[in-house]
XYZ file of C-alpha atoms in Angstrom:
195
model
C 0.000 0.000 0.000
C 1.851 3.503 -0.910
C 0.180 5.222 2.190
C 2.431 2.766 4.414
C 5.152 3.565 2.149
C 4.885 7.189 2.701
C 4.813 6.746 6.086
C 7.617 4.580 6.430
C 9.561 7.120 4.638
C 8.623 10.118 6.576
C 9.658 8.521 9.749
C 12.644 7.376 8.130
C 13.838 10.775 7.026
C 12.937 11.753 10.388
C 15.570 9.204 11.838
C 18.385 9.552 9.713
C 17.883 13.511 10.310
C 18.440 12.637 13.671
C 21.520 10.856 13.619
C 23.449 13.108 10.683
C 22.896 16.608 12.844
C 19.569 17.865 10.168
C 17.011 18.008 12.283
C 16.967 21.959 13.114
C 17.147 22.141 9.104
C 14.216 19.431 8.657
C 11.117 22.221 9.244
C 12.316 24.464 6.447
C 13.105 21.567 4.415
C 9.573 20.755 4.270
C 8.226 23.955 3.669
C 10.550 23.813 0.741
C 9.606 20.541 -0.352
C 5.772 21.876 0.186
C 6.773 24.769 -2.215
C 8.379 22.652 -4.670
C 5.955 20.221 -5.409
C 2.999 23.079 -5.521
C 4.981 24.292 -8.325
C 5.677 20.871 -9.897
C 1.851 20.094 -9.814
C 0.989 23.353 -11.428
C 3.291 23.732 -13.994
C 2.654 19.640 -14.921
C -1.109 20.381 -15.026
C -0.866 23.031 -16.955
C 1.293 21.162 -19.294
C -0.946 18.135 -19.406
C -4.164 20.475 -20.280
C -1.692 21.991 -23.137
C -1.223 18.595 -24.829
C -3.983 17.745 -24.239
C -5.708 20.332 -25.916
C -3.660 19.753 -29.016
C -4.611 16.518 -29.690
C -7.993 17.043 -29.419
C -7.951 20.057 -31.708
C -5.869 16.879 -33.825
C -8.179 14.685 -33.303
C -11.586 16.953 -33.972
C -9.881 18.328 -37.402
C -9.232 14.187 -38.488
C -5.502 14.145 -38.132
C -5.396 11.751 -35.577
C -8.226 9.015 -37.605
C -6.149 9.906 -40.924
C -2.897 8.895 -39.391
C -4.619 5.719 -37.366
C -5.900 4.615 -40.428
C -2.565 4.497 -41.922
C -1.100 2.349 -39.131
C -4.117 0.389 -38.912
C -2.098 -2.294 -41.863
C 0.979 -3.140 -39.640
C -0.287 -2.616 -36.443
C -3.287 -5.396 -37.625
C 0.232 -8.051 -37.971
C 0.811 -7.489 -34.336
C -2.611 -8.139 -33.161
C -3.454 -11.378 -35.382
C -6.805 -11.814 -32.599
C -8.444 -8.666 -33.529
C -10.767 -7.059 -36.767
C -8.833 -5.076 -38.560
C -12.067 -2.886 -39.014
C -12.712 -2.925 -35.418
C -13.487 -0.260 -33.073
C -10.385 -1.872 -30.818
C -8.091 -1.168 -33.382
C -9.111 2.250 -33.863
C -8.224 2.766 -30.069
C -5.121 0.534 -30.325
C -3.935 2.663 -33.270
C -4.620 6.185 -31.916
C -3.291 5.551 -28.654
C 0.144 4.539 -30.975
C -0.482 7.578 -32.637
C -0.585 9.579 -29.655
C 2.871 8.124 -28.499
C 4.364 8.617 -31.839
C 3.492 12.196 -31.123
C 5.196 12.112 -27.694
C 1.391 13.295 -26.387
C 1.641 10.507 -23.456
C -0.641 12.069 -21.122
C -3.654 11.943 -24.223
C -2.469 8.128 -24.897
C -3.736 7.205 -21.374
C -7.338 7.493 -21.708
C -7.182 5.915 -25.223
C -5.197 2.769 -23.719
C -7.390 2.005 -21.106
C -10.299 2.248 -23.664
C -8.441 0.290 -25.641
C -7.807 -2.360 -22.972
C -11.828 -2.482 -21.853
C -12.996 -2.954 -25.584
C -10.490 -5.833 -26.240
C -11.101 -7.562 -22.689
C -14.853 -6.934 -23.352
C -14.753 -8.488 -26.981
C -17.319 -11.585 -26.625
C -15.837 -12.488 -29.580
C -12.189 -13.246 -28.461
C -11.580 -16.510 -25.859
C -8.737 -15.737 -23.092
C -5.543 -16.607 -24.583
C -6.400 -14.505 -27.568
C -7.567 -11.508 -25.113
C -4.345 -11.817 -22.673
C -2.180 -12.129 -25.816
C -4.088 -8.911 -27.756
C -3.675 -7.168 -23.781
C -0.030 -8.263 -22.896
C 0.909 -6.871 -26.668
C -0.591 -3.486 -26.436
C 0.986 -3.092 -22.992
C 4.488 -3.778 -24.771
C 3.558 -1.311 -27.327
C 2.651 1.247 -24.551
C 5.718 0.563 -22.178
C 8.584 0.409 -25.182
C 6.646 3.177 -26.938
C 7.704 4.656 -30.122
C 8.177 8.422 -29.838
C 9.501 10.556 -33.120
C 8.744 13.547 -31.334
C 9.450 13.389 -27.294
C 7.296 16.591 -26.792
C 6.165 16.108 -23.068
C 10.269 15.221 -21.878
C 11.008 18.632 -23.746
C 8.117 20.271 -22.244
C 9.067 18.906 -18.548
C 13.053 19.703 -19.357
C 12.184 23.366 -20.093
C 9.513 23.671 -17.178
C 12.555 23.258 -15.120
C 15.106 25.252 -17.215
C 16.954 22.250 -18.822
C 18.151 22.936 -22.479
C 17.090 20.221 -25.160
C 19.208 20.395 -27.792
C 19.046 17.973 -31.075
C 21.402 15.414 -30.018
C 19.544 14.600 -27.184
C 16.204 14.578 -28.819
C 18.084 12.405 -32.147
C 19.167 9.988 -28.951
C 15.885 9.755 -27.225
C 14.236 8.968 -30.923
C 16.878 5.977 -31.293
C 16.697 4.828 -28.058
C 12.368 4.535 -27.792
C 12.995 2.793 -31.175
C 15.583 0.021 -29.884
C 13.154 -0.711 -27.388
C 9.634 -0.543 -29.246
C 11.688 -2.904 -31.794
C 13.035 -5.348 -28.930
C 9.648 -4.382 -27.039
C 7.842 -6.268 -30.089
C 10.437 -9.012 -31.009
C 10.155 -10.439 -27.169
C 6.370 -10.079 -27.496
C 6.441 -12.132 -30.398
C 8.759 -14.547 -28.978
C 6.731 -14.975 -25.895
C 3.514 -15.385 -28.058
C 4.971 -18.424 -29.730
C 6.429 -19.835 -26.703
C 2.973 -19.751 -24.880
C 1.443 -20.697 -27.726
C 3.421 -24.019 -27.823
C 2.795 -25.382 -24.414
């Protein structure tokens, strides 16, 4: 439970404190802290709403059904289980969409969509539901991202420079890991699949 957590973390910052000499500093410290993470919250909500915003201005002018219909060919070969036509796919190809983008934060709501009309699908028995589930969850957690917009966003909100090497490595590295993100899924699919 991360309530216990918490607590066993406040009382354990409260110890060491203790025995390194901070304890007169440990008041202020908090206050700080307190400070801190106001400003983290506000300047992450307000960047969340941005993004947010955009996509849906995307996604009310057709960009985002456009470019989901154009993934909707390969991304069909990685979920063998489910209609190409079907109103999963749609969801399983704009929340791809959304992380090609590097709009994480509008991903989520498609993703769990996503997830409860594929777990929902009458149509589907288990294994075919857990392996259509387990692959969009690889998909999601080695996403693809050509444009890391919300780690720029975040990087500036706290006055880090982004300059094109790092976004040229970031690109590279979320495609090694979509690509090895998708070859293990596979793998894993014919393993099961064999027992």
């Amino acid at each position: 439970n991360m309530s216990i957590l918490w607590v066993v973390l406040f009382f354990l910052g409260i110890i060491i404190s203790l025995f390194t000499g901070n304890i007169k500093n440990m008041s202020s410290i908090i206050l700080n802290s307190t400070n801190e993470a106001l400003k983290t919250f506000i300047s992450m909500s307000l960047l969340i709403m941005f993004w947010n915003g955009i996509f849906n201005i995307a996604n009310d002018s057709g960009l985002i059904s456009r470019l989901a219909k154009l993934l909707k060919k390969p991304v069909s070969k990685l979920f063998p289980n489910l209609d190409k036509n079907s109103k999963e796919m749609e969801y399983v190809c704009a929340n791809l969409v959304a992380n090609i983008l590097g709009i994480g934060v509008a991903a989520t709501s498609l993703g769990l969509k996503a997830v409860e009309l594929i777990d929902g699908n009458i149509k589907l028995n288990n294994y075919q539901k857990r392996a259509s589930v387990n692959t969009f969850i690889t998909i999601n957690v080695c996403t693809l991202s050509m444009f890391p917009l919300n780690i720029i966003s975040i990087r500036n909100s706290f006055g880090g420079v982004t300059d094109c090497a790092l976004v040229i490595a970031m690109i590279i590295c979320s495609t090694f890991a979509f690509v090895v993100g998708i070859l293990l899924d596979i793998f894993m699919r014919l393993v099961t699949k064999c027992k």
